[in-house]
mmCIF file of C-alpha atoms in Angstrom:
data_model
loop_
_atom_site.group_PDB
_atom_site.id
_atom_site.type_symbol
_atom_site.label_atom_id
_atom_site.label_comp_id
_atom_site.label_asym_id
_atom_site.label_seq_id
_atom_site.Cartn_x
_atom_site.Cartn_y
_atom_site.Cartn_z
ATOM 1 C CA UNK A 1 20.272 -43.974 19.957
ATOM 2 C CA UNK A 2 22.391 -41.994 17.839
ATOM 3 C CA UNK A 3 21.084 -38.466 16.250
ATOM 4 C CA UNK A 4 23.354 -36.578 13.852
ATOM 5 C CA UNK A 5 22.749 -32.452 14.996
ATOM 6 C CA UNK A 6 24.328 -29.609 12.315
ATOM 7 C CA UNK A 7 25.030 -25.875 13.416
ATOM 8 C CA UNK A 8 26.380 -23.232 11.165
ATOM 9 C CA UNK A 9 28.261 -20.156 11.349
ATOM 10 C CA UNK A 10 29.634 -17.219 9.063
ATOM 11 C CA UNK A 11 32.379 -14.977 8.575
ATOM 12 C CA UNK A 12 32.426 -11.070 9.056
ATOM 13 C CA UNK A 13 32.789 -10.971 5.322
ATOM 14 C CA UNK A 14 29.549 -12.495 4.778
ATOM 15 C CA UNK A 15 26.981 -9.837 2.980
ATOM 16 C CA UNK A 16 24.656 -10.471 6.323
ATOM 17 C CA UNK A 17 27.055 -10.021 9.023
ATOM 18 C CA UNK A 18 28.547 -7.014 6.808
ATOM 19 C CA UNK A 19 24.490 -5.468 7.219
ATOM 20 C CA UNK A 20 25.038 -6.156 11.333
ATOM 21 C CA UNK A 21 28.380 -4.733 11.805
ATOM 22 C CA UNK A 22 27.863 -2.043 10.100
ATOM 23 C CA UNK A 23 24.514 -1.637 12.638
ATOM 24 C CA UNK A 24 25.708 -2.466 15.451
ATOM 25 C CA UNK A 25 28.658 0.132 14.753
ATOM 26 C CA UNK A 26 26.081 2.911 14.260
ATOM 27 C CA UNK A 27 24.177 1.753 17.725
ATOM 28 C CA UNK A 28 27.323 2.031 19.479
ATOM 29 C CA UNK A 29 28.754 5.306 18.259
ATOM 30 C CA UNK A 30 25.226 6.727 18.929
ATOM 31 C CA UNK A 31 25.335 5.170 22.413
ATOM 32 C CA UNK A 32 28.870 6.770 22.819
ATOM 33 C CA UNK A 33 27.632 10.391 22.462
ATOM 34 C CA UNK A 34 24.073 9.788 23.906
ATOM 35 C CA UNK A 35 23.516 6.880 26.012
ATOM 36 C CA UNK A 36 19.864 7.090 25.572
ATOM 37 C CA UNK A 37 19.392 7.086 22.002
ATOM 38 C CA UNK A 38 16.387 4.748 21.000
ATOM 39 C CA UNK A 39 17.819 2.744 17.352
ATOM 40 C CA UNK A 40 16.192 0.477 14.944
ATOM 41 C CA UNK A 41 18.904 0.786 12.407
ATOM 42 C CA UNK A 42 18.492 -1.717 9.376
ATOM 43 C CA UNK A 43 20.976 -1.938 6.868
ATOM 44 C CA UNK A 44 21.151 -3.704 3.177
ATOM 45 C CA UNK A 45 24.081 -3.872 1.205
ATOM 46 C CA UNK A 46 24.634 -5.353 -3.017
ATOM 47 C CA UNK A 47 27.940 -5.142 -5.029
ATOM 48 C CA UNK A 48 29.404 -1.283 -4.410
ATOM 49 C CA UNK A 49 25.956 -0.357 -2.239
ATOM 50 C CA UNK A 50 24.862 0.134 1.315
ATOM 51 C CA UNK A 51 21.611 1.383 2.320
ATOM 52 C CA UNK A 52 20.936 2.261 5.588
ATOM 53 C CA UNK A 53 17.610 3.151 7.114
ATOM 54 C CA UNK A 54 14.813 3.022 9.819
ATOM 55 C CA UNK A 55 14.244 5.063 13.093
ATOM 56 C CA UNK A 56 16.769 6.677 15.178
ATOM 57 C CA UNK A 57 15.799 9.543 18.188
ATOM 58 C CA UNK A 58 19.142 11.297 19.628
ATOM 59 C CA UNK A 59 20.852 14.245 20.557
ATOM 60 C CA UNK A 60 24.223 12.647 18.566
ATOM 61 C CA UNK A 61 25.562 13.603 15.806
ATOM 62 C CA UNK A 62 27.468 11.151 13.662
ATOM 63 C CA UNK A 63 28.608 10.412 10.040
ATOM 64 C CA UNK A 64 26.843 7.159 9.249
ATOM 65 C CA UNK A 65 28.417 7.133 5.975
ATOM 66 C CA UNK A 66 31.598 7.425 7.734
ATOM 67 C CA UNK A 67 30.687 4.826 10.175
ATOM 68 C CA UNK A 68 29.751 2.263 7.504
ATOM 69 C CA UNK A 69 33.110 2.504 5.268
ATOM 70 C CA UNK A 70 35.104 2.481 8.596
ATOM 71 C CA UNK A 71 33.137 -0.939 9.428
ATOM 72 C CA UNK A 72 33.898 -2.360 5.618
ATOM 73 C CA UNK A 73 37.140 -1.429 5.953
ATOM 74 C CA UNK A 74 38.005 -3.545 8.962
ATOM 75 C CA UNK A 75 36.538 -6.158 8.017
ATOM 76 C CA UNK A 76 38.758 -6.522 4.533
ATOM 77 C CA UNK A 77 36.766 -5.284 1.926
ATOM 78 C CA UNK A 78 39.457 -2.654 0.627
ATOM 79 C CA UNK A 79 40.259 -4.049 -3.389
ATOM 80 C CA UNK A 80 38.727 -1.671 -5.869
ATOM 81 C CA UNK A 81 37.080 -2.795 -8.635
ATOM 82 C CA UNK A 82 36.193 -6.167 -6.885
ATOM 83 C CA UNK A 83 32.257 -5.274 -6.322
ATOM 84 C CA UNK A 84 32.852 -3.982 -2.966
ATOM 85 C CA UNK A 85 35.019 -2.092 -1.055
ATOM 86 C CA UNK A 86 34.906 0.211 2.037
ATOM 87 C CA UNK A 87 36.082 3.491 -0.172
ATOM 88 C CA UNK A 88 34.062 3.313 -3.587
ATOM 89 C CA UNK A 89 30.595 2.210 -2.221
ATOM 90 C CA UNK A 90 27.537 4.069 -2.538
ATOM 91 C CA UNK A 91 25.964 4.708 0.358
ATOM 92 C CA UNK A 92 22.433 5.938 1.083
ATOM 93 C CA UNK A 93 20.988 7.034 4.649
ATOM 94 C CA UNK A 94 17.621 6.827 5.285
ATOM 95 C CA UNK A 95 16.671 7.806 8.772
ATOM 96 C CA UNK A 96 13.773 8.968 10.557
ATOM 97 C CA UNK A 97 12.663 9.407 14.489
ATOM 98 C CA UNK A 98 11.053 6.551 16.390
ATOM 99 C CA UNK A 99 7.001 7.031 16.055
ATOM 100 C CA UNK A 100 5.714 8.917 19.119
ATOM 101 C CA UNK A 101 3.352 6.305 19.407
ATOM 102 C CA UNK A 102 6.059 3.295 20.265
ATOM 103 C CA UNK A 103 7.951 6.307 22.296
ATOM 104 C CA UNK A 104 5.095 7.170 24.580
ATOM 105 C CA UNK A 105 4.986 3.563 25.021
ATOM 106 C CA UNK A 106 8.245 3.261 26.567
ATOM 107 C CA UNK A 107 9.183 6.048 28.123
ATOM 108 C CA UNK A 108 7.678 6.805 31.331
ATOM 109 C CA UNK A 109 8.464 9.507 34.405
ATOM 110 C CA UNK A 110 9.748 6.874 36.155
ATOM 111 C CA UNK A 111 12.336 4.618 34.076
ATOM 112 C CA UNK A 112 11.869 1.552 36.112
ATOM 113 C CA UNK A 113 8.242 1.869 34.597
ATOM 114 C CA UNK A 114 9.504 2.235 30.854
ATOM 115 C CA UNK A 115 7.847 -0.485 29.295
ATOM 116 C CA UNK A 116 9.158 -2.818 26.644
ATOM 117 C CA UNK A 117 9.542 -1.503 22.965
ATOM 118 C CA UNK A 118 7.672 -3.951 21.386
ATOM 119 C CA UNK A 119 5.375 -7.268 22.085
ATOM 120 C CA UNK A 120 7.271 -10.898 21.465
ATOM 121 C CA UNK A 121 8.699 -13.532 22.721
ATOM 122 C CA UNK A 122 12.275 -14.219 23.622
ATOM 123 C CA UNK A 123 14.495 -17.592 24.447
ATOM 124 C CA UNK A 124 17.829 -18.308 26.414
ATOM 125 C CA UNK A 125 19.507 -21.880 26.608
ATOM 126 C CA UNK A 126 22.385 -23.613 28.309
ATOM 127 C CA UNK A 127 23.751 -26.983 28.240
ATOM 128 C CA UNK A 128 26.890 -28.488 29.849
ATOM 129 C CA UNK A 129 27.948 -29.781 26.433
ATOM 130 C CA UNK A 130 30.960 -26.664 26.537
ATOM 131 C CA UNK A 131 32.550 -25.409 29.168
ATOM 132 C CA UNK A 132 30.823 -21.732 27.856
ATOM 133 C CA UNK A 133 27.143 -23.398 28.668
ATOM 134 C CA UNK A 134 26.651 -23.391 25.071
ATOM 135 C CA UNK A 135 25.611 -25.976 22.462
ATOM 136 C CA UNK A 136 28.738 -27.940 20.735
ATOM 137 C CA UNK A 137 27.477 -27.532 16.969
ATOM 138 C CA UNK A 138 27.609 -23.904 16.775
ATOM 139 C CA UNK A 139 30.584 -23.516 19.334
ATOM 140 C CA UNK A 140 32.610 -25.650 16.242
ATOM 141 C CA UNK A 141 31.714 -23.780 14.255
ATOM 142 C CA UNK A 142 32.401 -20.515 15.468
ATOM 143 C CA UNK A 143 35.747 -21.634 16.221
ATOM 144 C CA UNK A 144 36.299 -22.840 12.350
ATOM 145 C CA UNK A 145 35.333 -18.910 10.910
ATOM 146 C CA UNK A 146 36.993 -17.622 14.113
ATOM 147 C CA UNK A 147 40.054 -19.553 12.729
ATOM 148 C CA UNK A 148 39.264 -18.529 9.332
ATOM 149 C CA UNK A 149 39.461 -14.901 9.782
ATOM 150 C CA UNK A 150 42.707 -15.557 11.840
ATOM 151 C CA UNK A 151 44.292 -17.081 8.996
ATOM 152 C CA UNK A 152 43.374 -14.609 6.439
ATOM 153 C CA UNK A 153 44.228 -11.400 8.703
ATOM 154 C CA UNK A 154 47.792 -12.974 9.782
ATOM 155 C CA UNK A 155 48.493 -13.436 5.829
ATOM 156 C CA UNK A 156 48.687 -17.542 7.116
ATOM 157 C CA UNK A 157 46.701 -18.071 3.991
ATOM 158 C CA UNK A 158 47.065 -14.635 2.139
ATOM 159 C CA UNK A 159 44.975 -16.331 -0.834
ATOM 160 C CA UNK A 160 41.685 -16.460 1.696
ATOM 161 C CA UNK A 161 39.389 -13.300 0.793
ATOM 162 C CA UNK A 162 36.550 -11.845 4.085
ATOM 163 C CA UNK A 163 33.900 -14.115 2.906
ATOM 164 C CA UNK A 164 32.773 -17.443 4.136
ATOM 165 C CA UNK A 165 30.978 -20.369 5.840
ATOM 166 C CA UNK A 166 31.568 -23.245 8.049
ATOM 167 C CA UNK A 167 28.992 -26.077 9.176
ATOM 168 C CA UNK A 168 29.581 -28.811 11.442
ATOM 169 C CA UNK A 169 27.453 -31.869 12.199
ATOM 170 C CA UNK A 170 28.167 -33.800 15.364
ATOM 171 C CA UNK A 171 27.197 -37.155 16.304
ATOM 172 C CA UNK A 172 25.466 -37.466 19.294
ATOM 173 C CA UNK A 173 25.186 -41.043 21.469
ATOM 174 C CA UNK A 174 21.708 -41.176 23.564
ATOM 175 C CA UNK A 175 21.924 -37.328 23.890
ATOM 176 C CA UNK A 176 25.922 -37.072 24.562
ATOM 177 C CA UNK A 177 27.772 -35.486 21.657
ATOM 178 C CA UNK A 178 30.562 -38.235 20.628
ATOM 179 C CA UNK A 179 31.991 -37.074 17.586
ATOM 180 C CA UNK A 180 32.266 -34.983 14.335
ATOM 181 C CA UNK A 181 30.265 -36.423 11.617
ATOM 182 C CA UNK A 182 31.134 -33.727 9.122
ATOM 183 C CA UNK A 183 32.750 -30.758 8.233
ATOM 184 C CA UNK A 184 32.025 -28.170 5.991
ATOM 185 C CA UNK A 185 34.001 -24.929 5.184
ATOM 186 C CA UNK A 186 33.386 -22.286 2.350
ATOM 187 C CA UNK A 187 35.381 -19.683 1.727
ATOM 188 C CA UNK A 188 35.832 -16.771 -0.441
ATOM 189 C CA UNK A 189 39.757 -16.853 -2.098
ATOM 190 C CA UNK A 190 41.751 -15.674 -5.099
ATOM 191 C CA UNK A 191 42.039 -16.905 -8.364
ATOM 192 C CA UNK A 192 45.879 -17.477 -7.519
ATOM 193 C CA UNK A 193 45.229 -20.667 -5.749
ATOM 194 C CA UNK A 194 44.076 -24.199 -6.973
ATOM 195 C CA UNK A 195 41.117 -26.399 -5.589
ATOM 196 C CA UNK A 196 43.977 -29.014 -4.400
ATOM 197 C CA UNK A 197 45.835 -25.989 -2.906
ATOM 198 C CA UNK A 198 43.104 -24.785 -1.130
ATOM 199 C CA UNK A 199 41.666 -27.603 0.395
ATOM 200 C CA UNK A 200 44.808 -28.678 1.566
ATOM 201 C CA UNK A 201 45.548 -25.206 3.430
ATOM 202 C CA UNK A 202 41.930 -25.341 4.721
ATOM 203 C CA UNK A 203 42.036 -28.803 6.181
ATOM 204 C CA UNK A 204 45.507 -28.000 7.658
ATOM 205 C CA UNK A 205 45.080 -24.343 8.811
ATOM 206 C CA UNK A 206 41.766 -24.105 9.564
ATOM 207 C CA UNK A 207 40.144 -27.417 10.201
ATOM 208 C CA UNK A 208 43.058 -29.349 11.788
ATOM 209 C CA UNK A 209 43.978 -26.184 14.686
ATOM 210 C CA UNK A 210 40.296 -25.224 15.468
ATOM 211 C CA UNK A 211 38.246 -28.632 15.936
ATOM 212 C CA UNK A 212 39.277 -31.354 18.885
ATOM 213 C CA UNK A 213 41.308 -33.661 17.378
ATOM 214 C CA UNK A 214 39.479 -36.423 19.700
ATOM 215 C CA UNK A 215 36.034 -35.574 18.111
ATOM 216 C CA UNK A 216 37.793 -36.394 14.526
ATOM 217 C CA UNK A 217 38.251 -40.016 13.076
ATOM 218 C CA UNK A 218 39.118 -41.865 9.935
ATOM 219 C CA UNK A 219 35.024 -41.489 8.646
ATOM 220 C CA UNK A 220 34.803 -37.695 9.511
ATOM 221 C CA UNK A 221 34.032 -36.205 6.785
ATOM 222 C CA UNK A 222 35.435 -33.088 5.564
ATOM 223 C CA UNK A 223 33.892 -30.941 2.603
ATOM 224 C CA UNK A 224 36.052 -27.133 1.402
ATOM 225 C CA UNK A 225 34.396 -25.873 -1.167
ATOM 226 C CA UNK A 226 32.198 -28.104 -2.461
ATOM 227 C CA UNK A 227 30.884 -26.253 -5.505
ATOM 228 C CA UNK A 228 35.102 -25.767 -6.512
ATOM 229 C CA UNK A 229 35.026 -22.311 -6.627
ATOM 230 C CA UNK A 230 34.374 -19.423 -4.619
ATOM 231 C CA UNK A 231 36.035 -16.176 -6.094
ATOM 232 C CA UNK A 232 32.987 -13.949 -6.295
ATOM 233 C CA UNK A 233 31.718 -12.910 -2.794
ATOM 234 C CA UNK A 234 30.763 -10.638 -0.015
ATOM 235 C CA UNK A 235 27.648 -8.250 -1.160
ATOM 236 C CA UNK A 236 29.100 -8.820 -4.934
ATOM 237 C CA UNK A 237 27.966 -11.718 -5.433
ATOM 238 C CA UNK A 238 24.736 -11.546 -2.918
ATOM 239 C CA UNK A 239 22.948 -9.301 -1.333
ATOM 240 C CA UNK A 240 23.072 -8.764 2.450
ATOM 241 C CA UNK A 241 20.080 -7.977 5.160
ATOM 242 C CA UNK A 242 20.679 -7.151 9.147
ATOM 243 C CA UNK A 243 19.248 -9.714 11.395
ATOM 244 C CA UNK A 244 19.253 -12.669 8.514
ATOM 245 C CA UNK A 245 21.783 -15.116 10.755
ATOM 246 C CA UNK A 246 19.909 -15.303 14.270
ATOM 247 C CA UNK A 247 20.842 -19.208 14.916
ATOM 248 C CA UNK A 248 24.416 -18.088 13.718
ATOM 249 C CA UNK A 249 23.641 -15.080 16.165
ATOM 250 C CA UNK A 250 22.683 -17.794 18.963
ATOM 251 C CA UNK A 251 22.354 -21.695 19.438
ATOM 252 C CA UNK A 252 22.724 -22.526 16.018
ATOM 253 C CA UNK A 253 19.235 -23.923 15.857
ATOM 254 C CA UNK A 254 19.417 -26.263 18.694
ATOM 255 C CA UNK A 255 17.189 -23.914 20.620
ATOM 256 C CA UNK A 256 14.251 -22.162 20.072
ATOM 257 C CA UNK A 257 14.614 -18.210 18.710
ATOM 258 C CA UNK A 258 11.395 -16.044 18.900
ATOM 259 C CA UNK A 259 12.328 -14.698 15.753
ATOM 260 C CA UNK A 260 13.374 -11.279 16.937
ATOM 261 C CA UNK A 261 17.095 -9.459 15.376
ATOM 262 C CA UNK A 262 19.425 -8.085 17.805
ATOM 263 C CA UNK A 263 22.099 -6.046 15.260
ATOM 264 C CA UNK A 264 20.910 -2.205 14.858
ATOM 265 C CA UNK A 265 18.673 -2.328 18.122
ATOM 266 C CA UNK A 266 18.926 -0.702 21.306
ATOM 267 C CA UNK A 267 18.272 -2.038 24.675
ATOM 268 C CA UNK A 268 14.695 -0.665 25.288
ATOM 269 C CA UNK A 269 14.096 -3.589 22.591
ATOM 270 C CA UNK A 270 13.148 -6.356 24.271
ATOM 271 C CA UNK A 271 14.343 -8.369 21.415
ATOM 272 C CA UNK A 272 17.612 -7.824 22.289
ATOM 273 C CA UNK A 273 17.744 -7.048 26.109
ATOM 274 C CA UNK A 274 15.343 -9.909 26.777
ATOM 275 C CA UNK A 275 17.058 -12.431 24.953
ATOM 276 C CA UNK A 276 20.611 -11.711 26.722
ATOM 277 C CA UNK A 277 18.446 -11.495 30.105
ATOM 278 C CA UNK A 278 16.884 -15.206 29.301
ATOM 279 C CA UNK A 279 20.421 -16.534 28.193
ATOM 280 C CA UNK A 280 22.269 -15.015 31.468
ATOM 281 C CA UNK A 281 18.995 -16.302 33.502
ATOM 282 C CA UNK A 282 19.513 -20.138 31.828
ATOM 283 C CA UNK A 283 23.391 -20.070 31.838
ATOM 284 C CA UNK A 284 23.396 -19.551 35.593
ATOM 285 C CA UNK A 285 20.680 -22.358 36.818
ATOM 286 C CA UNK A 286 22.624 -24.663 34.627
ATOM 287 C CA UNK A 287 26.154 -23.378 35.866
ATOM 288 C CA UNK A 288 24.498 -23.412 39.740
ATOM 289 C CA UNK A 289 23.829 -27.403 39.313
ATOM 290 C CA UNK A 290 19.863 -27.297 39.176
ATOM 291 C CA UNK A 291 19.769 -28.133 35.638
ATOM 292 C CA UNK A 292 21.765 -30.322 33.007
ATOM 293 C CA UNK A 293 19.881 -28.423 30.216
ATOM 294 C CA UNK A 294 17.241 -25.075 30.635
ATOM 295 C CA UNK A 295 15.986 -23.124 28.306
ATOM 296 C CA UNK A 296 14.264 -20.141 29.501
ATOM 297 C CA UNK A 297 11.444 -18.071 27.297
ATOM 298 C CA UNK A 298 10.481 -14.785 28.623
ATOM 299 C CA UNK A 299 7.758 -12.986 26.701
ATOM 300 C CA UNK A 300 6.597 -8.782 26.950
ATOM 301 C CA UNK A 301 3.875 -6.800 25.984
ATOM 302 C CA UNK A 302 4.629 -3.272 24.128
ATOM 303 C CA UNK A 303 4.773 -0.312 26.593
ATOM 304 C CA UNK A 304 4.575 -3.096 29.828
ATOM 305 C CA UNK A 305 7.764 -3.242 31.939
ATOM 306 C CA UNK A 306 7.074 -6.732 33.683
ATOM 307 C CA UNK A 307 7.362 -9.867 31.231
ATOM 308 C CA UNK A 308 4.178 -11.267 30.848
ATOM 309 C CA UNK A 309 5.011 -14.565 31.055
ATOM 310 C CA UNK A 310 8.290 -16.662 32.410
ATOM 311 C CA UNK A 311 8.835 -20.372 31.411
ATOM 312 C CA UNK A 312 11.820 -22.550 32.399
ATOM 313 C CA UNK A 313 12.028 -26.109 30.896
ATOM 314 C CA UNK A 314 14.995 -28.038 32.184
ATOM 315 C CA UNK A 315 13.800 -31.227 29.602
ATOM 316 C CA UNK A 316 13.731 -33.365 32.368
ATOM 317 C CA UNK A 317 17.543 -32.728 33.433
ATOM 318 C CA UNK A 318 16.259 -30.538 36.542
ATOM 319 C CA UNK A 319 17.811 -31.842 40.167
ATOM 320 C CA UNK A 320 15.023 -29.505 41.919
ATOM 321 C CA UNK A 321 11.221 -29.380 40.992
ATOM 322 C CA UNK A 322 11.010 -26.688 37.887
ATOM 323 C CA UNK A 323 8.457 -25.209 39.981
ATOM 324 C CA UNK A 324 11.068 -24.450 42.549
ATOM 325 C CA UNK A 325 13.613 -22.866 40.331
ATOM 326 C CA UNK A 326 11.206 -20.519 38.875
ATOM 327 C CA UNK A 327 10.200 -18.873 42.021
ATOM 328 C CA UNK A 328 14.150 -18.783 43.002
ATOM 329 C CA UNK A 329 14.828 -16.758 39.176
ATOM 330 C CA UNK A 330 11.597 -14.739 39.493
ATOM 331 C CA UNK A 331 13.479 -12.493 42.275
ATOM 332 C CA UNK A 332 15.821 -11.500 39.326
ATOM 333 C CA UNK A 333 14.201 -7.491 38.079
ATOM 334 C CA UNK A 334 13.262 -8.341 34.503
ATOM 335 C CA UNK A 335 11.983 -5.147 33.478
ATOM 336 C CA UNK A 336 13.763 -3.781 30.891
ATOM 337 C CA UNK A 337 15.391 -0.704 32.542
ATOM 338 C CA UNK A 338 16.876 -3.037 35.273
ATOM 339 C CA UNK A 339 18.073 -5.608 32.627
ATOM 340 C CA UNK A 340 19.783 -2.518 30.634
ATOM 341 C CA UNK A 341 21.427 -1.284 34.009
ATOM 342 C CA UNK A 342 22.498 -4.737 35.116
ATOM 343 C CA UNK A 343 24.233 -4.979 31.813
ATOM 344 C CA UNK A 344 24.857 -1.743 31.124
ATOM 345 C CA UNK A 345 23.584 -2.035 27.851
ATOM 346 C CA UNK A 346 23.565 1.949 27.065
ATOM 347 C CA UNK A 347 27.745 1.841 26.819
ATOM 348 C CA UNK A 348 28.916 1.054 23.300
ATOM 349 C CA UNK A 349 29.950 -2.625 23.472
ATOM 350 C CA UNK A 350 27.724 -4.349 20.836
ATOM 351 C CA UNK A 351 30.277 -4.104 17.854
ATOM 352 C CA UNK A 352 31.961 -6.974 19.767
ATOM 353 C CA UNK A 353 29.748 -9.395 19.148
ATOM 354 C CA UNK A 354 28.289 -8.370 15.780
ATOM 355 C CA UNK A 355 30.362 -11.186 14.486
ATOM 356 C CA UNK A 356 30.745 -14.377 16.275
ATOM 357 C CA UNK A 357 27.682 -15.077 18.281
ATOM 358 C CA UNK A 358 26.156 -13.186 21.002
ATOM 359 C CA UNK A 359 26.976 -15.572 23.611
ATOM 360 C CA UNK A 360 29.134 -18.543 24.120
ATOM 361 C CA UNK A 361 33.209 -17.855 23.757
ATOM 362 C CA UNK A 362 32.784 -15.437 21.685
ATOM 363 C CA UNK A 363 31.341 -12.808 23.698
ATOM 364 C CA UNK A 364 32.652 -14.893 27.506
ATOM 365 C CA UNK A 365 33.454 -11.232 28.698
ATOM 366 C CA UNK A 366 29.765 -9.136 27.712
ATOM 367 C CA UNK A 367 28.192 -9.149 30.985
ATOM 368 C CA UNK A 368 25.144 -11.258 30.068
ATOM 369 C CA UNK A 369 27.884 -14.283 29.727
ATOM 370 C CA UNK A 370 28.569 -14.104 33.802
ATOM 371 C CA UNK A 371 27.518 -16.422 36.259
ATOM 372 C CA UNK A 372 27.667 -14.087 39.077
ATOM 373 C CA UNK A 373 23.500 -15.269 40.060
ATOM 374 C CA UNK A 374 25.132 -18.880 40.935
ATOM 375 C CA UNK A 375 25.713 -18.141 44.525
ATOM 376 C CA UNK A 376 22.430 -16.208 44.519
ATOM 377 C CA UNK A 377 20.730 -19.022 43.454
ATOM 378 C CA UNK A 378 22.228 -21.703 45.763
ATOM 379 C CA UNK A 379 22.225 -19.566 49.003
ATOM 380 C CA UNK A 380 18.475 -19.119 48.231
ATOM 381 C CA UNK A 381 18.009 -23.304 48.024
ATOM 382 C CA UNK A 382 19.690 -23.552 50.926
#
């Protein structure tokens, strides 16, 4: 049976991923000067404004404002009079402590106790479809914006401006992904360049060096711009929220997402810490050879350390009984203090993956990406 599956992903120009930079830039410059801040940093931004707010308890001391414009900068906003750039933006800060009620919560005499920030529900997948355990879709395309912002900071295509989109549908064969159906790329550019112009340099540059050239054929089909023109973007020409591009932030909707952010958040969020903890947790039973396909949801309680539930589903791909890889994961410490120190998520490292995708290639070096449970695992099977 053939099924036709479409992921998406977006630039670090886009007025969304401009809101989780900028957050996850905050969280780690807090982190830097006070590992155990506690940060729920949200951030909006609309042509020339940023507005950042929500609860923050540290001892650091930081310019947010400064933080922010350093943020825009990088990521190419830095034209005056264009709507937005890093130098001319308003910014507000609005900033509070966390509520003594969610602290009391969470911190506890012990900090192997400190229970989970909040209640919910968090999900981890693998497949073997890449060789980083992740779904194809969204690996394409990340590797088409990846490309994109390549092209535009090398000056390849100086005529490409920081925002944009790519989409890729693949065609998959009785669950085996065969070939590209379609491509779609979006991007921000001057008024310099024609429609013909662009689309050619897109399909060459971008399209051409990033996707397999095995997975394209004559009846791929490939879409730059379809509305013609795309000069006004970034937060001029929409506004921009933290935590509005969670597939883009993880299995481009092929797996399930409790709905939780991770931009702006610090560890003792289960949100966050949870979902890289389920992710590591289904990357290595699929990397160890017990499963073809897992997916693992974890779920907490607010102010409990211990998950109250665990639930592996290996969709039928599992070479052991399910029931036999759950007791093997449930030695794994998935309290939220020993998921922080086993990925010692109180250093500054989340700017990294602000953009990209939280897991996959993009972030093959954050220590939630390892597979160092694999021998664990196997020398526990036997």
């Amino acid at each position: 049976m053939k099924q036709l599956f479409t992921s998406e992903s977006v630039t670090k120009g886009h007025p969304d991923k401009v809101c989780d930079q900028i957050a996850d830039a905050i969280l780690d410059a807090l982190l830097e000067a006070d590992p155990l801040s506690r940060v729920a940093c949200e951030v909006t931004v609309q042509t020339d404004a940023v507005h950042i707010f929500g609860e923050i308890t540290t001892t650091a001391v930081v310019d947010y404002a400064e933080i922010a414009r350093r943020t825009i900068r990088s990521i190419g906003y830095t034209e005056p009079g264009c709507g937005f750039d890093a130098d001319t933006c308003h910014i507000v800060v609005d900033l509070h402590e966390q509520s003594s009620d969610i602290s009391m919560g969470v911190s506890r005499k012990s900090p192997e106790e400190s229970g989970a920030g909040d209640q919910g529900m968090m999900f981890g997948f693998a497949c073997r479809e890449t060789p980083s355990f992740m779904p194809l879709p969204i690996e394409l395309a990340h590797a088409l914006t990846s490309r994109l912002a390549y092209v535009r900071e090398m000056h390849i295509l100086p005529d490409i401006l920081p925002d944009g989109k790519a989409q890729v549908t693949v065609e998959y064969e009785d669950g085996i992904p065969k070939r590209i159906d379609t491509v779609v790329v979006s991007t921000q550019h001057t008024e310099a360049i024609t429609e013909n112009e662009l689309r050619t340099a897109i399909v060459d540059e971008v399209i051409f060096r990033a996707l397999p050239a095995e997975l394209l054929d004559a009846h791929t089909r490939l879409l730059v711009n379809p509305t013609g023109r795309f000069i006004i973007g970034g937060p001029a020409g929409d506004s921009g929220l933290t935590g509005r591009k969670l597939m883009v932030d993880t299995y481009g909707g092929y797996a399930r997402h409790g709905g939780g952010a991770f931009s702006g958040k610090d560890a003792s969020k289960v949100d966050r810490s949870a979902a890289y903890m389920a992710r590591y947790l289904a990357k290595n039973i699929v990397a160890a050879g017990l499963a073809e396909r897992c997916e693992v949801q974890l779920s907490y309680a607010i102010g409990v350390a211990e998950p109250v539930s665990v639930l592996i589903d290996t969709f039928g791909t599992e070479t052991l009984p399910v029931s036999e890889i759950t007791a093997r994961i449930s030695t794994v410490d998935m309290r939220p203090d020993a998921i922080i120190r086993r990925f010692h998520l109180r250093t500054p490292q989340f700017s990294r993956v602000a953009s990209g995708g939280h897991f996959g290639k993009n972030a093959e070096d954050m220590p939630w990406e390892q597979t160092d449970l694999v021998k664990q695992l196997l020398n526990e099977l036997g």
